[in-house]
Amino acid sequence: DAGITQSPRHKVTETGTPVTLRCHQTENHRYMYWYRQDPGHGLRLIHYSYGVKDTDKGEVSDGYSVSRSKTEDFLLTLESATSSQTSVYFCAISEQSPSEYGYTFGSGTRLTVV
Amino acid sequence: KNEVEQSPQNLTAQEGEFITINCSYSVGISALHWLQQHPGGGIVSLFMLSSGKKKHGRLIATINIQEKHSSLHITASHPRDSAVYICAVTQYQLIWGAGTKLIIKP
């Protein structure tokens, strides 16, 4: 779906290195979310944003930071990657929260920390 | 206890069978979502509903607010329906179920 793109799609990095994942949207939606998906856990919210420079923590925010300097971009940073952060990361967008209009998801970023 | 429970966790059926996936939740919600995740990983929103029933093609979703229960039905199932189906509810944020892995055999 061209409305939301994630980059990179795949990344392998070493323990202790910083990593930044990018989510870019062309829908001008106010809300953006970062989730991680792990076997047996479903999707868990890391951080979300409700506007430019407005962000808040989700249930699994430790070890992650985010930034949103423009409506269209929401960056997720792992300051010092650990093996427990090996996961598939999904970005999502919505017009409102709690959403009355549904969510659109990116294709995911598969991150492996070795 | 999880706030959103799905059943079954895994379901294997033959092509053409009628499929039902159930979702129960224990919190007050403003909406319930059904999503589909294919083996390739992409997540697609199927339905969002707060009451009654919605239908799209061979997919039907129902919700009973009083019983805090929703069902997703697939009629005339096909191998391309094989995917993980996820129920999620909107409270202040999305609360996700663990998903139901559906395999339709030809």
Tab-separated table of C-alpha atoms in Angstrom:
chain	number	residue	atom	x	y	z
A	1	ASP	CA	0.000	0.000	0.000
A	2	ALA	CA	1.609	3.231	-1.147
A	3	GLY	CA	0.060	5.196	1.744
A	4	ILE	CA	2.591	3.921	4.255
A	5	THR	CA	6.089	2.603	3.751
A	6	GLN	CA	8.668	1.234	6.131
A	7	SER	CA	12.404	1.164	5.650
A	8	PRO	CA	14.469	-0.871	5.692
A	9	ARG	CA	12.467	-4.074	5.095
A	10	HIS	CA	15.212	-6.244	6.524
A	11	LYS	CA	18.193	-5.448	8.713
A	12	VAL	CA	20.840	-7.424	10.535
A	13	THR	CA	22.846	-5.548	13.119
A	14	GLU	CA	25.262	-6.277	15.911
A	15	THR	CA	24.523	-6.078	19.608
A	16	GLY	CA	25.268	-2.636	20.991
A	17	THR	CA	24.882	-0.710	17.754
A	18	PRO	CA	22.239	1.989	17.234
A	19	VAL	CA	19.474	1.272	14.750
A	20	THR	CA	16.808	3.559	13.285
A	21	LEU	CA	13.690	2.358	11.516
A	22	ARG	CA	11.650	4.742	9.426
A	23	CYS	CA	7.925	4.933	8.803
A	24	HIS	CA	6.717	7.284	6.094
A	25	GLN	CA	3.072	8.074	5.285
A	26	THR	CA	1.439	10.047	2.512
A	27	GLU	CA	-2.076	10.064	4.051
A	28	ASN	CA	-1.604	13.071	6.361
A	29	HIS	CA	-2.955	10.980	9.244
A	30	ARG	CA	-2.494	12.386	12.704
A	31	TYR	CA	-1.721	9.173	14.576
A	32	MET	CA	1.258	6.901	13.984
A	33	TYR	CA	2.249	3.778	15.898
A	34	TRP	CA	5.173	1.426	16.239
A	35	TYR	CA	4.464	-2.209	17.152
A	36	ARG	CA	6.643	-5.250	17.510
A	37	GLN	CA	5.446	-8.755	16.746
A	38	ASP	CA	6.925	-11.810	18.382
A	39	PRO	CA	5.768	-15.425	18.396
A	40	GLY	CA	3.274	-16.039	21.176
A	41	HIS	CA	2.771	-12.350	21.926
A	42	GLY	CA	0.834	-10.934	19.027
A	43	LEU	CA	1.441	-7.247	18.370
A	44	ARG	CA	2.641	-5.046	21.218
A	45	LEU	CA	2.688	-1.275	21.175
A	46	ILE	CA	6.119	0.344	21.575
A	47	HIS	CA	5.412	4.044	21.095
A	48	TYR	CA	2.835	6.144	19.354
A	49	SER	CA	2.471	9.709	18.153
A	50	TYR	CA	-0.585	11.933	18.121
A	51	GLY	CA	1.013	14.824	16.260
A	52	VAL	CA	4.287	16.445	15.326
A	53	LYS	CA	6.622	16.261	18.335
A	54	ASP	CA	3.840	14.627	20.387
A	55	THR	CA	4.667	11.074	21.370
A	56	ASP	CA	3.882	8.678	24.192
A	57	LYS	CA	5.007	5.293	25.435
A	58	GLY	CA	3.312	1.983	24.821
A	59	GLU	CA	3.524	-1.209	26.817
A	60	VAL	CA	7.034	-2.240	25.695
A	61	SER	CA	8.884	1.064	25.323
A	62	ASP	CA	12.065	0.258	27.286
A	63	GLY	CA	15.130	0.413	25.042
A	64	TYR	CA	13.331	2.375	22.321
A	65	SER	CA	12.931	6.044	21.501
A	66	VAL	CA	10.917	7.773	18.796
A	67	SER	CA	10.800	11.078	17.022
A	68	ARG	CA	8.293	12.813	14.804
A	69	SER	CA	9.539	16.085	13.370
A	70	LYS	CA	7.182	15.994	10.378
A	71	THR	CA	3.632	14.691	9.984
A	72	GLU	CA	4.749	12.126	7.443
A	73	ASP	CA	7.705	10.564	9.262
A	74	PHE	CA	7.868	8.564	12.491
A	75	LEU	CA	11.281	7.202	13.442
A	76	LEU	CA	11.958	4.365	15.872
A	77	THR	CA	15.461	4.211	17.350
A	78	LEU	CA	17.113	1.420	19.254
A	79	GLU	CA	19.911	3.267	21.036
A	80	SER	CA	21.918	0.107	21.720
A	81	ALA	CA	20.418	-2.948	20.103
A	82	THR	CA	20.082	-6.168	22.113
A	83	SER	CA	19.214	-9.686	21.013
A	84	SER	CA	15.820	-9.373	22.752
A	85	GLN	CA	14.946	-6.694	20.236
A	86	THR	CA	15.121	-9.174	17.378
A	87	SER	CA	11.583	-8.955	16.061
A	88	VAL	CA	9.330	-7.844	13.256
A	89	TYR	CA	8.405	-4.175	13.587
A	90	PHE	CA	5.211	-2.753	12.144
A	91	CYS	CA	4.232	0.841	11.714
A	92	ALA	CA	0.556	1.798	11.555
A	93	ILE	CA	-1.381	4.989	10.946
A	94	SER	CA	-4.891	6.146	11.760
A	95	GLU	CA	-6.906	9.309	11.415
A	96	GLN	CA	-8.173	9.254	14.990
A	97	SER	CA	-7.563	7.410	18.229
A	98	PRO	CA	-9.425	5.500	19.482
A	99	SER	CA	-9.881	4.872	15.825
A	100	GLU	CA	-13.292	5.124	14.252
A	101	TYR	CA	-11.814	4.725	10.804
A	102	GLY	CA	-9.486	1.768	11.136
A	103	TYR	CA	-5.761	1.408	10.808
A	104	THR	CA	-3.387	1.002	7.896
A	105	PHE	CA	-0.243	-1.019	8.423
A	106	GLY	CA	3.144	-0.919	6.806
A	107	SER	CA	4.725	-4.068	5.399
A	108	GLY	CA	6.985	-4.563	8.399
A	109	THR	CA	10.701	-4.481	9.102
A	110	ARG	CA	12.421	-7.701	10.089
A	111	LEU	CA	15.259	-6.834	12.470
A	112	THR	CA	17.832	-9.367	13.591
A	113	VAL	CA	20.309	-8.458	16.315
A	114	VAL	CA	23.292	-10.799	16.427
B	1	LYS	CA	-6.104	-13.463	31.838
B	2	ASN	CA	-5.756	-11.688	28.502
B	3	GLU	CA	-8.231	-8.932	27.805
B	4	VAL	CA	-8.851	-10.304	24.301
B	5	GLU	CA	-9.146	-14.050	23.829
B	6	GLN	CA	-9.424	-15.772	20.477
B	7	SER	CA	-10.420	-19.330	19.716
B	8	PRO	CA	-9.337	-21.571	18.272
B	9	GLN	CA	-5.608	-20.812	18.202
B	10	ASN	CA	-5.173	-23.056	15.173
B	11	LEU	CA	-7.721	-24.286	12.665
B	12	THR	CA	-7.254	-26.587	9.688
B	13	ALA	CA	-10.157	-27.205	7.332
B	14	GLN	CA	-10.914	-28.466	3.847
B	15	GLU	CA	-11.665	-26.186	0.966
B	16	GLY	CA	-15.324	-25.239	0.885
B	17	GLU	CA	-15.967	-25.539	4.597
B	18	PHE	CA	-17.696	-22.841	6.644
B	19	ILE	CA	-15.197	-21.292	9.069
B	20	THR	CA	-15.890	-19.578	12.389
B	21	ILE	CA	-13.304	-17.786	14.514
B	22	ASN	CA	-14.341	-16.409	17.878
B	23	CYS	CA	-13.194	-13.433	19.908
B	24	SER	CA	-14.146	-12.589	23.487
B	25	TYR	CA	-13.071	-9.503	25.356
B	26	SER	CA	-13.340	-8.356	28.938
B	27	VAL	CA	-13.055	-4.561	28.699
B	28	GLY	CA	-15.323	-1.783	27.543
B	29	ILE	CA	-14.617	-0.941	23.939
B	30	SER	CA	-15.486	1.628	21.320
B	31	ALA	CA	-14.846	-0.702	18.387
B	32	LEU	CA	-13.647	-4.174	17.477
B	33	HIS	CA	-11.361	-4.926	14.556
B	34	TRP	CA	-10.696	-8.042	12.553
B	35	LEU	CA	-7.401	-8.127	10.686
B	36	GLN	CA	-5.691	-10.628	8.427
B	37	GLN	CA	-1.994	-11.380	8.294
B	38	HIS	CA	-0.730	-13.456	5.385
B	39	PRO	CA	2.353	-15.687	5.517
B	40	GLY	CA	4.282	-12.889	3.807
B	41	GLY	CA	3.686	-10.784	6.922
B	42	GLY	CA	1.509	-7.933	5.687
B	43	ILE	CA	-1.441	-6.941	7.906
B	44	VAL	CA	-4.735	-5.938	6.342
B	45	SER	CA	-7.735	-4.508	8.141
B	46	LEU	CA	-10.848	-6.560	7.304
B	47	PHE	CA	-13.597	-5.099	9.454
B	48	MET	CA	-14.200	-2.524	12.110
B	49	LEU	CA	-17.501	-2.790	13.926
B	50	SER	CA	-19.168	-1.513	17.047
B	51	SER	CA	-22.529	-3.242	16.664
B	52	GLY	CA	-24.418	-5.752	14.553
B	53	LYS	CA	-22.968	-7.382	11.501
B	54	LYS	CA	-20.840	-6.548	8.472
B	55	LYS	CA	-20.279	-8.529	5.288
B	56	HIS	CA	-17.608	-8.253	2.624
B	57	GLY	CA	-17.570	-10.914	-0.052
B	58	ARG	CA	-17.307	-14.292	1.682
B	59	LEU	CA	-16.399	-12.741	5.027
B	60	ILE	CA	-18.956	-11.921	7.705
B	61	ALA	CA	-18.234	-10.335	11.077
B	62	THR	CA	-20.701	-10.101	13.935
B	63	ILE	CA	-20.505	-8.570	17.361
B	64	ASN	CA	-22.648	-8.913	20.495
B	65	ILE	CA	-21.823	-5.986	22.752
B	66	GLN	CA	-23.801	-7.342	25.731
B	67	GLU	CA	-21.963	-10.665	25.636
B	68	LYS	CA	-18.624	-9.050	24.695
B	69	HIS	CA	-18.164	-11.487	21.870
B	70	SER	CA	-17.478	-11.322	18.166
B	71	SER	CA	-17.243	-13.923	15.429
B	72	LEU	CA	-15.602	-13.916	12.028
B	73	HIS	CA	-17.131	-16.290	9.485
B	74	ILE	CA	-15.732	-17.371	6.142
B	75	THR	CA	-18.116	-19.042	3.710
B	76	ALA	CA	-16.932	-21.392	0.949
B	77	SER	CA	-13.364	-21.289	2.281
B	78	HIS	CA	-10.474	-21.378	-0.172
B	79	PRO	CA	-6.751	-22.094	0.246
B	80	ARG	CA	-6.026	-18.401	-0.348
B	81	ASP	CA	-7.900	-17.688	2.909
B	82	SER	CA	-5.034	-19.340	4.779
B	83	ALA	CA	-3.647	-16.687	7.092
B	84	VAL	CA	-3.572	-15.543	10.693
B	85	TYR	CA	-6.758	-13.736	11.709
B	86	ILE	CA	-6.396	-11.235	14.503
B	87	CYS	CA	-9.090	-9.716	16.691
B	88	ALA	CA	-8.324	-6.385	18.318
B	89	VAL	CA	-10.432	-4.020	20.383
B	90	THR	CA	-10.167	-0.274	20.737
B	91	GLN	CA	-10.209	0.999	24.276
B	92	TYR	CA	-7.804	3.919	24.627
B	93	GLN	CA	-5.475	2.061	22.270
B	94	LEU	CA	-5.706	-1.167	20.361
B	95	ILE	CA	-5.639	-4.325	22.479
B	96	TRP	CA	-4.676	-7.317	20.377
B	97	GLY	CA	-5.667	-10.933	20.539
B	98	ALA	CA	-3.009	-13.556	19.900
B	99	GLY	CA	-4.456	-14.535	16.530
B	100	THR	CA	-5.950	-17.654	14.952
B	101	LYS	CA	-3.853	-19.475	12.378
B	102	LEU	CA	-6.134	-20.806	9.647
B	103	ILE	CA	-5.039	-23.359	7.073
B	104	ILE	CA	-7.408	-24.334	4.267
B	105	LYS	CA	-6.399	-27.495	2.453
B	106	PRO	CA	-7.366	-28.056	-1.194
